[in-house]
Amino acid sequence: MIGRLAASATVLALSAGLSACIIVSSESGSRNVISSGGSGTTTPSYVSLYSDAVADPKRPAEEVARDPLRHPAEILAFAQLAPGDKVADIRPGAGYFTRLFSDVVGPTGRVYAFVPELTMARENPAADLLVAAYPNVTRVNGLLDSMTYAEPLDMVFMSQEYHDFHIPGFDTDVARMNAAVFAALKPGGRYVVIDHQAAPGAGISVVQTLHRIEGDYLKREVEAAGFVYEGESAVVANPADDHSLNVFDDKIRGRTDQFVYRFRKPG
């Protein structure tokens, strides 16, 4: 019941404030709140779908408890997820977003839970539980920098994972990975990335020590693959985070300053 009430409150907030999804655009280093229009507008029926997904009683209690920090309905709106979408969730872990995506895309959609070959021994079992619980979820294993799917995708999604792929142990060519994402998407498809913000100028220098990446550096890498940057959601930003702590430090864990970027494949 509490989850349903919270989700209803989210519907009101989304309907009032996110019917034209609020994003933040960076121009010449400034950050301005703007409103996306046209095809980016979230319809009231989709707002209801996002709310229903968040309120799904199949979601584990430990995941629901994280909702106030992760703002799932707002993330779904920013990602412009729609029924019938074909989506890849990269390294889904326990499936926090996979479950939400499954509910929204529905029986005509498909969610590919992509588990890299390097980590599949420990991560495949969790992905297989998602496959067993949600008929429209399929596990995919492969190399990050040559990922392929059975059909063209509407969205590729990474949450708090991109920085890891710069760590030498992942043995990933990130430029090739972004090119593979570009190739996997339909023309007009979306690439949505959430990650922990690093200090200005840090680039990828702290990906292993602090598990952070500078947002502007990531943006340049993705744009180099041919993507067009559309905007940023500030819903999981935290100006109080000075970017100096490891994201697993208890002083900041779960409350890091995070960026949410949406890129689009032209066409």
Backbone as a ProteinNet text record, in pm:
[ID]
protein_1_A
[PRIMARY]
MIGRLAASATVLALSAGLSACIIVSSESGSRNVISSGGSGTTTPSYVSLYSDAVADPKRPAEEVARDPLRHPAEILAFAQLAPGDKVADIRPGAGYFTRLFSDVVGPTGRVYAFVPELTMARENPAADLLVAAYPNVTRVNGLLDSMTYAEPLDMVFMSQEYHDFHIPGFDTDVARMNAAVFAALKPGGRYVVIDHQAAPGAGISVVQTLHRIEGDYLKREVEAAGFVYEGESAVVANPADDHSLNVFDDKIRGRTDQFVYRFRKPG
[TERTIARY]
81.9	0	85.9	192.4	280.1	341.6	385.3	443.7	344.9	217.4	115.4	91.4	85.6	64.5	179.9	302.1	420	419.1	379.7	375.8	269.7	156.1	52.3	102.6	179.4	237.6	333.6	405.5	498.1	423.3	306.7	226.1	189.4	145.8	109.1	228.3	344	463.8	504.5	500.2	538.2	439.5	309.8	209.5	222.1	253.6	262	393.5	502.6	633.2	713.3	678.5	760.1	682.4	563.3	488.1	567.8	654.8	755.7	888.7	939.7	1050.2	1157.3	1183.2	1279.9	1420.9	1500.5	1639.6	1727.3	1853.9	1949.7	2045.7	2062.3	2152.4	2277.2	2391.2	2518	2564.8	2584.8	2636.2	2743.7	2863.9	2977.4	3000.4	2978.5	3004.1	2889.9	2785.4	2672.4	2570.3	2485.2	2382	2247.7	2161.5	2032.4	1920.3	1818.5	1703.7	1618.8	1590	1507.1	1400.9	1308.9	1202.1	1207.7	1205	1208.4	1069.7	1061.1	930.8	924.1	819.4	804.2	796.9	879.1	875.1	922.1	985.9	1032.9	925.4	806.9	702.7	649.3	635.3	583.1	431.6	359.7	214.9	163.2	42.6	-13.1	-25.1	-53.2	-66.3	67.2	176.8	307.4	342.6	304.9	326.6	261.1	141.1	71.7	145.8	199.8	277.8	400.5	468	587	549.1	439	393.5	360.2	289.8	253.5	377.7	479.3	602.4	670.7	675.7	738.5	660.1	528.1	443	424.8	487.6	473.2	508.3	414.2	441.6	548.6	585.5	692.6	830.7	840.6	972	1018	1143	1193	1191.5	1166.4	1156.3	1284.8	1399.3	1526.3	1544.9	1484.5	1492.2	1395.6	1276.6	1179	1235.7	1310.1	1367.7	1467.3	1521.8	1620.3	1554.2	1425.2	1356.9	1372.2	1366.3	1379.4	1512.9	1616.3	1746.6	1764.1	1692.5	1715.4	1610.5	1497.4	1395	1358.5	1311.4	1291.6	1189.2	1077.7	976.7	1030.8	1109	1167.9	1271.9	1346.6	1445.1	1374.4	1265.5	1190.4	1137.2	1091	1039.7	1150.8	1265.3	1377.3	1427.1	1424.9	1468.2	1366.5	1247.4	1141.1	1101	1100.2	1065.2	917.5	888.1	751.8	717.6	588.9	548.3	600.7	646.5	698.5	845.6	908.8	1051.7	1135.2	1244.7	1346.6	1467.9	1505.2	1601.4	1711.5	1834.8	1945	1982.2	1981.8	2025	2162.6	2265.9	2403.4	2444.2	2485.1	2516.6	2401.4	2291.9	2172.1	2181.7	2283.9	2296.6	2175.3	2116.8	1999.4	1872.7	1881.1	1767.3	1682.4	1738.9	1659.4	1587.1	1660.9	1597.7	1536.8	1592.5	1538.5	1391.9	1356.8	1216.8	1126.5	1171.4	1093.2	1075.9	1184.8	1178.6	1080.8	1087.2	1000.7	854	816.7	677	633.2	720	681.4	676.3	775	775.7	668.9	629	516.6	541.5	434.5	449	498.4	484.6	535.4	678.4	731.6	868.6	962.5	1089.6	1190.6	1300.5	1346.4	1458.1	1570.9	1683.6	1801.4	1892.1	1904.4	1993.1	2132.5	2216.4	2348.8	2450	2508	2610.2	2741.2	2845.2	2973	3031.8	3102	3163.2	3255.7	3323.8	3419.5	3354.4	3229.2	3162.8	3045	3027.8	2905.8	2900.7	3015.5	3012.5	2937.9	2957	2889.4	2760.1	2742.1	2625.7	2514.7	2546.2	2441.9	2329.1	2358.7	2248.8	2143.3	2185.8	2088.8	2009.5	2077.2	2007.1	1906.6	1942	1850.7	1726.5	1740.5	1622.2	1527.6	1583	1500.3	1428.5	1500.8	1441.1	1325.5	1343.3	1239.2	1115.1	1135.5	1024.6	952.7	1023.7	967.3	982.5	871.1	878.4	942	943.1	999.7	1144.8	1212.3	1353.9	1437	1543.5	1635.4	1777.4	1849	1989.9	2076.4	2173.2	2270	2409.7	2499.6	2640.7	2722.6	2830.4	2916	3025.1	3101.9	3205.9	3145.9	3182.8	3128.3	3160.4	3280.2	3318.9	3281.9	3199.9	3146.1	3005.7	2931.1	2797.3	2704.2	2621.4	2520	2391.7	2280.4	2149.4	2070.9	1963.3	1884.9	1802.4	1788.9	1707.5	1757.6	1725.9	1765.8	1696.7	1767.1	1718.7	1669	1576.2	1529.6	1613.1	1671.6	1750.3	1856.1	1973.6	2076.7	2095.6	2097.7	2096.4	2212	2285.5	2391.1	2373.4	2364.1	2352.3	2472.7	2555.8	2671	2770.6	2780.2	2867.7	2974.6	2945	3034.4	3177.2	3192.4	3327.5	3409.4	3341.1	3412	3480.1	3421.5	3473.6	3603.3	3641.6	3773.7	3879.1	3837.9	3933.4	4004.7	4137.8	4211.8	4164.3	4120.6	4077.9	3960.5	3881.7	3768.7	3812	3935.3	3991.1	3893.3	3841.7	3742.1	3793.4	3777.3	3804.8	3676.5	3673.5	3549.7	3502.4	3595.1	3555.2	3483.1	3535.4	3468.8	3336.3	3328.9	3203.4	3095.2	3130.6	3032.5	2992.2	3086.6	3054.6	2959	2978.8	2890.3	2749.4	2741	2610.4	2542.1	2617.4	2564.3	2508.5	2584.3	2541.9	2418.7	2404.4	2292.5	2160.4	2166.4	2045.2	1983.2	1851.2	1780.7	1818.2	1803.6	1813.8	1712.6	1758.3	1673.8	1674.3	1748.2	1754.5	1830.6	1807.5	1860.1	1966.5	2067.5	2173.4	2168.1	2127.4	2107.9	2211.4	2286.4	2396.7	2383.8	2385.5	2391.9	2527.6	2595.4	2722.1	2756.5	2855.8	2901.5	2994.4	2963.3	3040.8	3176	3279.2	3412.6	3436.4	3544.8	3577.6	3608.8	3583.6	3616.4	3763.7	3788.2	3923.5	3976.3	3900.8	3949.5	3950.5	3865.7	3860	3831.5	3922.6	3907.3	4013.7	4077.1	4190.3	4149.8	4021.2	3979.1	3877.3	3869	3768.4	3792.9	3917.9	3946.7	3957.3	4006.9	4025.4	3896.2	3819.7	3696.9	3570.7	3584.1	3471.6	3383.1	3448.6	3381.7	3441.9	3364.6	3413.7	3361.8	3443.9	3400.3	3295.3	3179.9	3070.9	3106.3	3178.1	3213.3	3305.6	3391.3	3480.1	3396.3	3303.3	3216.4	3137.6	3087.8	3008	3088.4	3212.5	3296.5	3320.9	3341.9	3364	3242.7	3124.3	3002.9	2974.3	2992.7	2971.2	3067.6	3187.7	3286.8	3240.2	3146.5	3093	2981.1	2944.3	2840.6	2710.1	2701.6	2578.7	2561.8	2437	2402.6	2357.8	2423	2385.7	2256.6	2156.3	2026.6	2004.8	2061.2	2039.8	2069.2	2045.3	2083.3	1970.4	1941.1	1848.4	1928.1	1878.3	1943.8	1878.8	1796.5	1716.2	1800	1918.6	2005.6	2134.7	2132.7	2247.8	2251.4	2370.5	2386.1	2497.1	2462.7	2564.6	2650.4	2603.1	2679.2	2795.7	2798.6	2908	3024.3	3140.9	3255.3	3341	3297.5	3362.2	3496.9	3524.5	3655.2	3654.2	3535.2	3525.8	3496.8	3547.8	3509.6	3358.7	3291.6	3145.2	3095.4	3182.8	3143.5	3170.3	3226.6	3248.9	3113.3	3098	2970.1	2925.1	3018.9	2981.7	2902.7	2914.3	2849.4	2773.3	2792.1	2732.1	2580.8	2533.3	2391.5	2348.6	2439.4	2403	2504.7	2576.4	2676.1	2609.8	2689.9	2646.5	2652.2	2537.3	2532	2473.1	2520.3	2462	2382.1	2281.6	2201.6	2198.3	2265.3	2273.4	2188.6	2127.8	2059.5	2122.8	2165.4	2221.4	2128.3	2134.8	2049.7	2131.7	2102	2159.7	2084.9	2152.8	2081.1	2003.3	1896.7	1821	1672.7
-120.3	0	126.1	128.5	244.9	268.8	158.3	172.8	231.4	190.2	241.3	390	429.5	570.9	655	604.6	678.4	690.5	582.3	585.6	682.6	691.1	786.6	928.7	954.7	1087.7	1117.7	1014.2	1033.5	1068.3	1004.7	1036.1	1183.9	1236.7	1377.3	1466.1	1429.8	1510.6	1507.2	1386.8	1375.5	1448.1	1435.9	1501.4	1652.3	1702	1846.6	1903.2	1832.9	1891.6	1828	1702.5	1632.2	1593.6	1652.3	1619.3	1658	1757	1785.5	1769.7	1651	1602.5	1707.9	1735.7	1837.2	1783	1856.9	1818.2	1939.3	1913.9	2021.7	2019.1	2129.2	2138.1	2213.6	2164.8	2231.3	2305	2434.2	2514	2606.6	2594.5	2676.1	2664	2542.5	2517.7	2552.8	2620.8	2656	2543.9	2540.2	2437.3	2507.9	2482.5	2549.2	2447.1	2466.2	2377.7	2415.1	2315.6	2339.6	2231.2	2244.1	2146.9	2086.5	1955	1890.6	1890.5	1918.9	1922.2	1822.8	1834	1747.3	1602.6	1519.3	1376.1	1341.5	1437.1	1409.1	1422.8	1472.9	1494.6	1361.6	1349.6	1229	1239	1144.1	1149.7	1103.8	1149	1105.7	954.2	885.3	739.3	674.2	732.3	677.9	708.3	823.7	854.7	748.3	708.1	603.8	470.9	439.6	317	318.9	433.4	443.9	423.7	483.6	468.3	323	258	117.6	29.7	60.2	-18.3	-3.3	119.3	144.3	74.9	68.5	9.7	-141.3	-202.7	-346.3	-425.9	-505.2	-580.7	-687.4	-721.3	-820	-762.8	-630.9	-571.3	-606	-648.3	-682.2	-560.7	-585.2	-477	-396	-462.8	-390	-293.6	-324.5	-232.3	-115.6	-144.4	-38.3	61.6	11.1	99	198.4	168.3	257.6	364.6	353.2	444	592.1	632	775.1	834	750.4	797.9	782.4	687.8	657.7	718.8	762.2	832.2	757.7	634.6	552.8	607.5	662	711.6	826.4	913.9	1025.7	977.1	873.4	817.6	755	682.9	623.6	731.4	842.1	951.6	1015.2	1038.8	1099.3	1007.9	877.5	779.6	765.1	821.7	819	676.3	589.2	449.7	438.1	347.3	333.3	186.6	152.9	14.7	-29.2	-153.1	-208.2	-183.7	-102.2	-74	-200	-203.9	-308.4	-243.5	-295.6	-227.6	-322.9	-272.4	-346.7	-279.7	-357.2	-310.3	-371.7	-286.9	-336.2	-361.9	-485.5	-531.7	-499.7	-571.6	-538.5	-566.9	-643.1	-674.6	-752.9	-708.4	-775.6	-741.3	-643.6	-616	-497.3	-401.7	-286.1	-221.7	-186.2	-121.8	-223	-342.6	-443.7	-469.7	-483.1	-507.6	-392.9	-271.7	-154.9	-149.8	-172.8	-171.1	-277.7	-395.6	-505.6	-467.7	-407.6	-368.7	-263.4	-167	-58.1	-103.1	-177.9	-215.7	-319	-397.3	-487.7	-606.4	-678.8	-804.4	-788	-669.3	-648	-594.6	-568.1	-520.2	-631.1	-596.2	-692.9	-621.1	-682.2	-629.2	-731.2	-689.6	-776	-744	-839.9	-825.4	-866.6	-766.5	-795.2	-812.7	-931.4	-963.6	-989.3	-910.2	-931.1	-1068.6	-1123.1	-1254.8	-1257.9	-1146.6	-1142.2	-1167.7	-1124.8	-1134.2	-1231.4	-1306.7	-1387.1	-1501.6	-1551.8	-1662.9	-1623.9	-1500.2	-1457.9	-1381	-1326.8	-1242.5	-1311.5	-1420.6	-1490.6	-1544.2	-1598.5	-1649.9	-1544.3	-1422.9	-1316.7	-1280.7	-1277.1	-1248.1	-1357.9	-1481	-1591.4	-1586.9	-1535.3	-1516.5	-1413.5	-1311.4	-1211.6	-1273.6	-1354.2	-1420.9	-1510.6	-1581.3	-1671.4	-1595.2	-1475	-1398.1	-1310.9	-1272	-1178.6	-1237.7	-1276.9	-1343.3	-1260.1	-1127.8	-1043.9	-1004.6	-1073.7	-1049.4	-1164.5	-1131.5	-1229.5	-1197.5	-1299.8	-1279	-1288.2	-1196.3	-1197.5	-1188.7	-1275.4	-1267.5	-1227.6	-1155.5	-1116	-1023.1	-973.1	-875.4	-736	-650.2	-515.3	-438.3	-456.9	-376.6	-440.9	-548.3	-604.6	-660.4	-597.7	-647.1	-642.7	-747	-752.4	-809.3	-783.1	-827.5	-886.2	-954.6	-1025.4	-931.5	-806.2	-710.3	-569.8	-473	-334.6	-284.8	-204.5	-159.8	-15.2	13.7	151.3	223.4	148.1	211.3	115.7	170.3	101.5	182.5	113.9	179.4	127.3	220.3	184.6	267.5	201.7	271.9	240.3	340.6	332.3	224.6	203.3	99.7	154.3	260.6	307	327.3	388.6	417	288.6	179.6	53	3.2	33.1	-22.9	43.8	148.9	209	146	65.9	-0.7	-110	-114.8	-210.7	-354.2	-393.7	-531.2	-573.1	-476.6	-510.3	-535.5	-497.5	-525.1	-484.3	-360.5	-311.8	-188.3	-187.9	-69.6	13.4	118.8	194.4	261.3	306.2	365	261.5	140	33.7	-4	-0.9	-29.4	70.5	198.9	299.8	282.6	242.7	215.5	96.8	-4.5	-121.1	-82.3	5.8	55.2	129.9	214	290.4	195.5	90.9	-4.8	-83.6	-108.2	-188.6	-113.1	19.7	101.1	126.8	140.1	188.2	334.7	384.8	529.9	600.3	699.3	766.3	700.7	589.4	520.1	598.5	564.4	640.1	562	634.7	579.8	660.7	595.6	663.8	612.2	704.2	667.6	742.9	668	723.9	688.5	786.4	751.5	853.4	817.6	901.9	1010.9	1134.3	1247.2	1257	1282.6	1311.5	1462	1505.5	1648.4	1699	1828.1	1884.9	1860.6	1813.7	1787.4	1649.8	1572.6	1441.3	1340	1358.9	1263.5	1123	1029.8	890.8	853.5	953	926.3	860	866.9	810.1	697.3	639.9	536.1	414	385	268.3	304.3	422.3	459.3	509	590.2	647.6	595.2	524	473.8	588.7	691.7	809.5	839.6	915.8	961.8	1102.8	1186.4	1322.4	1318.5	1378.5	1373.7	1429.8	1541.5	1601.5	1510.8	1436.1	1342.1	1231.5	1175.4	1070	1121.6	1243.3	1301.2	1308.3	1351.9	1362.4	1225.2	1124.5	989.6	939	958.9	908.1	985	1114.9	1195	1153.5	1111.5	1069	946	869.9	752	788.1	916.1	960	999.2	987.5	1021.9	1172.8	1215.1	1353.6	1362.8	1449.7	1471.3	1552.9	1501.2	1570	1644.8	1598	1667.5	1581.3	1637.4	1577.2	1594.5	1489.9	1500.3	1526	1615.1	1646.5	1573.5	1474.3	1412.9	1338.2	1287.8	1220.3	1298.7	1426.1	1512.1	1543.5	1567.9	1605.5	1709.4	1837.4	1942.6	1936.6	1867	1857.4	1759.9	1677.4	1582.6	1656.9	1658	1731.2	1645.3	1523.4	1435	1380.1	1389.6	1346.7	1206.4	1150.3	1021.6	908.8	790.1	669.1	650.2	609.8	601.5	497	406.3	305.7	349.5	468.2	522.2	547.7	502.3	516.7	661.8	755.5	896.9	946.5	876.6	925.9	816.4	691.2	581.2	599.3	586.3	602.6	746.2	839.9	982.4	1060.1	991.7	1059.7	1155.4	1249.1	1338.1	1258	1237.1	1155.5	1236.5	1208.3	1267.6	1160.4	1203.3	1115.9	1182.6	1123.8	1181.2	1098.9	1168.5	1100	1143.6	1043.6	1064.9	997.5	1045.4	985.1	955.7	842	806.4	883.6	960.9	1038.2	947.3	1004.3	929.7	931.3
0	0	0	81.6	85.4	-50.9	-116.8	-249.1	-347.1	-340.5	-430.4	-407.1	-276.8	-247	-296.2	-275.5	-322.2	-473.1	-539.2	-684.8	-733.5	-662.9	-700.8	-688.2	-582	-565.8	-679.2	-722.9	-835.1	-962.3	-983.6	-1101.2	-1102.8	-985.5	-979.3	-1009.6	-953.7	-977	-1123.2	-1181.8	-1321.7	-1410.9	-1379.3	-1461.4	-1453.8	-1332.8	-1315	-1365.3	-1336	-1363.4	-1472.5	-1512.3	-1609	-1733.4	-1752.9	-1872.8	-1996.4	-1980.8	-2082.9	-2013.3	-2016.8	-1935.3	-1907.2	-1779.7	-1741.2	-1759.1	-1832.9	-1852.7	-1830.1	-1821.8	-1803.8	-1920.8	-1984.8	-2099.8	-2060.2	-2104.2	-2076.8	-2201.2	-2189.4	-2299.4	-2244	-2299.5	-2255.6	-2105.8	-2053.4	-1912.7	-1820.9	-1870.9	-1785.7	-1787.5	-1684.9	-1676.5	-1665.9	-1762.9	-1768.5	-1772.9	-1690.2	-1693.2	-1813.2	-1896.2	-2012.9	-2019.7	-2111	-2124.9	-2263.2	-2269.7	-2399.8	-2459	-2588	-2651.3	-2764.2	-2844.7	-2960.5	-2920.1	-2984.6	-2959.2	-2819.7	-2749.9	-2615.1	-2509.6	-2545.1	-2446.6	-2396.8	-2263.3	-2202.7	-2194.3	-2252.1	-2250.4	-2115.4	-2074.4	-1946.1	-1935.6	-2046.5	-2039.5	-2004.2	-2052.2	-2018.6	-1873.7	-1824	-1682.9	-1596.5	-1633.5	-1558.7	-1567.5	-1685.3	-1699.8	-1609.9	-1603.5	-1518.4	-1371.8	-1331.3	-1193.4	-1162.1	-1254	-1232.5	-1223.1	-1303.8	-1298.9	-1163.6	-1113.2	-983.7	-872.3	-886.7	-782.5	-797	-894.6	-919.1	-793	-740.3	-616.7	-632.4	-756.7	-776.9	-748	-738.3	-711.6	-569.3	-552.2	-418.8	-325.2	-198.4	-100	-92.2	-107.8	-97.4	-214.7	-328.3	-440.8	-423.4	-376.4	-349.9	-249.5	-151.5	-49	-108.3	-225.1	-288.6	-376.9	-397.8	-490	-455.8	-326.7	-298.3	-343.7	-352.9	-399.5	-549.8	-610	-751.2	-845.1	-790.9	-869.2	-997.7	-985.8	-1105.7	-1204.4	-1156.5	-1251.2	-1334.9	-1271	-1345.1	-1445.6	-1408.6	-1501.7	-1622.5	-1598.7	-1708.8	-1802.5	-1744.4	-1826.9	-1908.7	-1845.7	-1917.1	-2029.6	-2004.5	-2104.5	-2217.3	-2200.3	-2301.7	-2336.3	-2235.7	-2257.5	-2295.9	-2390.5	-2441.5	-2461.4	-2459.4	-2488.5	-2624.6	-2630.7	-2754.5	-2777.5	-2693.3	-2710.5	-2693	-2766.6	-2751.9	-2685.8	-2568.7	-2481.3	-2438	-2431.2	-2369.8	-2239.3	-2130.9	-1999.2	-1974.9	-1976.6	-1969.6	-1824.1	-1796.8	-1661	-1567.3	-1578.1	-1500.8	-1352.1	-1310.1	-1167.8	-1119.8	-1009.2	-954.2	-1031.3	-1121.5	-1208.1	-1169.6	-1095.1	-1051.9	-1170.4	-1275	-1389.8	-1486.8	-1494.6	-1585.6	-1557.1	-1429.7	-1392.5	-1436.8	-1414.1	-1453	-1604	-1676.9	-1823	-1873.2	-1814.3	-1857.1	-1846.9	-1735.4	-1716	-1817.8	-1846.8	-1936.3	-2082	-2129.5	-2271.5	-2302.3	-2201.5	-2215.9	-2306.8	-2339.3	-2414.1	-2557	-2614.4	-2750.1	-2750.1	-2633	-2619.7	-2578.2	-2562.3	-2523	-2446.4	-2336.5	-2259.2	-2264.5	-2316.4	-2322.9	-2204.6	-2113.8	-1999.1	-2044.1	-2075	-2130.3	-2017.9	-2011.1	-1911.6	-1985.5	-1957.7	-2027.3	-1998.7	-2096.5	-2078.8	-1957.9	-1931.7	-1821.4	-1686.6	-1669.5	-1538.3	-1537.8	-1645.9	-1655.4	-1554.3	-1509.2	-1413.5	-1286.1	-1240.9	-1118.8	-1144.7	-1266.7	-1292.8	-1371.6	-1441.8	-1515.9	-1427.4	-1308	-1226.3	-1193.6	-1161.3	-1133.4	-1258	-1373	-1498.1	-1531.1	-1501.5	-1530.8	-1441.4	-1319.7	-1235.5	-1297.1	-1357.3	-1425	-1544.6	-1621.3	-1736.8	-1693	-1580.5	-1531.5	-1483.7	-1430.6	-1374.2	-1476.1	-1583.3	-1681.6	-1821.8	-1885.4	-2016.3	-2126.9	-2111.9	-2218.4	-2191.9	-2099	-2070.9	-2125.7	-2195.3	-2252.6	-2206.9	-2159.1	-2123.3	-2248	-2256.6	-2365.6	-2304.7	-2348.4	-2311.1	-2432.7	-2407.7	-2518.4	-2471	-2565.8	-2536.4	-2544.4	-2451.7	-2448.4	-2575.6	-2628.3	-2743.7	-2877.2	-2872.6	-2996.6	-2973.2	-2882.4	-2846.6	-2967.8	-2979.8	-3084	-3024.8	-3092.8	-3045.5	-3162	-3129.6	-3230.9	-3317.9	-3277.5	-3351.6	-3320.4	-3404.9	-3375.1	-3247.8	-3172.5	-3042.3	-3045.6	-2953.9	-2933.2	-2828.6	-2734.9	-2629.4	-2576.8	-2548.3	-2470.6	-2343.5	-2228.8	-2098.3	-2014	-1951.5	-1856.9	-1730.8	-1616.9	-1489.8	-1401.4	-1378.5	-1289.2	-1333.4	-1464	-1517.3	-1611.9	-1683.8	-1790.7	-1740.9	-1622.3	-1572.8	-1556.6	-1514.7	-1492.9	-1619.4	-1733.7	-1858	-1901.4	-1830.3	-1850.5	-1759.1	-1663.4	-1574.5	-1654	-1649.3	-1733.3	-1720	-1600.4	-1580.1	-1666.2	-1714.3	-1800.7	-1944.5	-1977.1	-2109.3	-2220.7	-2209.5	-2304.4	-2377.4	-2506.5	-2586.6	-2586.7	-2506.4	-2486.9	-2615.7	-2698.4	-2826.5	-2912.8	-2914.8	-2989.5	-2925.3	-2793.1	-2724	-2765.5	-2765.3	-2805.4	-2951.3	-3035	-3175.1	-3187.1	-3101	-3102.7	-3057.2	-2956.8	-2912.7	-3027.5	-3095	-3208.6	-3314.5	-3346.3	-3448.4	-3405.3	-3275	-3224.7	-3226.2	-3226.6	-3218.3	-3354.9	-3355	-3473	-3497.1	-3617	-3636.5	-3545	-3471.6	-3373.8	-3237.1	-3222.2	-3094.2	-2988.9	-2862	-2749.4	-2673.2	-2628.2	-2543.4	-2414.7	-2304.8	-2176.8	-2078.1	-2017.8	-1928.9	-1797.1	-1688	-1552.4	-1494.6	-1433.8	-1368.6	-1261.3	-1180.9	-1069.9	-1123.4	-1090.6	-1139.7	-1068.8	-1148.8	-1096.1	-1101.4	-1039.4	-1036	-1176.5	-1202.3	-1333.1	-1367.7	-1489.5	-1534.6	-1499.3	-1420.8	-1378.2	-1491.7	-1591.2	-1701.2	-1652.1	-1687	-1642.3	-1539.3	-1478.7	-1389.5	-1258	-1220.1	-1091.1	-1107.7	-1227.8	-1248.6	-1159.1	-1128.4	-1045.8	-898.3	-866.2	-725.8	-661	-732.5	-676.6	-743.4	-853.1	-933	-981.9	-1032	-1087.8	-1224.7	-1302.3	-1432.4	-1454.9	-1515.4	-1544.8	-1656.1	-1629.2	-1725	-1861.1	-1863.6	-1992.1	-2073.1	-2004.7	-2074.1	-2138.1	-2061	-2113.3	-2233.2	-2221.3	-2329.2	-2458.6	-2447.5	-2567	-2629.4	-2545.9	-2597.9	-2674.6	-2617.9	-2681.8	-2810.7	-2806.9	-2928.2	-3039.2	-3002.7	-3102	-3179.4	-3121.3	-3189.6	-3286.8	-3292.1	-3384.9	-3319.6	-3187.5	-3116.1	-3102.4	-3092.3	-3064.4	-2919.1	-2843.3	-2703.2	-2697.6	-2623.4	-2615.2	-2484.9	-2376.4	-2250.7	-2130.8	-2015	-1887.2	-1787.6	-1713.7	-1601.5	-1473.8	-1391.3	-1264.1	-1146.8	-1175	-1070.4	-966.7	-1005.6	-908.4	-884.7	-917.2	-886.4	-737.5	-685	-544.6	-532.2	-531.7	-524.2	-397.8	-294	-169.1	-178.8	-282.8	-304.3	-369	-301.5	-357.1	-449.7	-479.8	-577.2	-530.5	-400.5	-350.3	-291.4	-264.6	-196.4	-293.8	-259.4	-329.9	-314.9	-422.2	-418.1	-318.9	-275.4	-177.6	-33.3	-15.8	118.1	184.6	307.5	376.9	389.6	382.9	395.8	275.3	161.6	39.6	-35.5	2.1	-73.4	-87	-209	-238	-258	-227.6	-236.7	-319.7	-407	-489.5	-588.1	-634.9	-742.2	-872	-934.7	-1056.1	-1171.5	-1291.5	-1411	-1484.6	-1555.4	-1641.5	-1778.1	-1874.4	-2009.1	-2105.8	-2199.6	-2310	-2441	-2517.7	-2650.8	-2752	-2876.8	-2980.1	-3105.5	-3166.9	-3296	-3403.8	-3483.5	-3586.2	-3681	-3735.5	-3834.2	-3807.6
[MASK]
+++++++++++++++++++++++++++++++++++++++++++++++++++++++++++++++++++++++++++++++++++++++++++++++++++++++++++++++++++++++++++++++++++++++++++++++++++++++++++++++++++++++++++++++++++++++++++++++++++++++++++++++++++++++++++++++++++++++++++++++++++++++++++++++++++++++++++

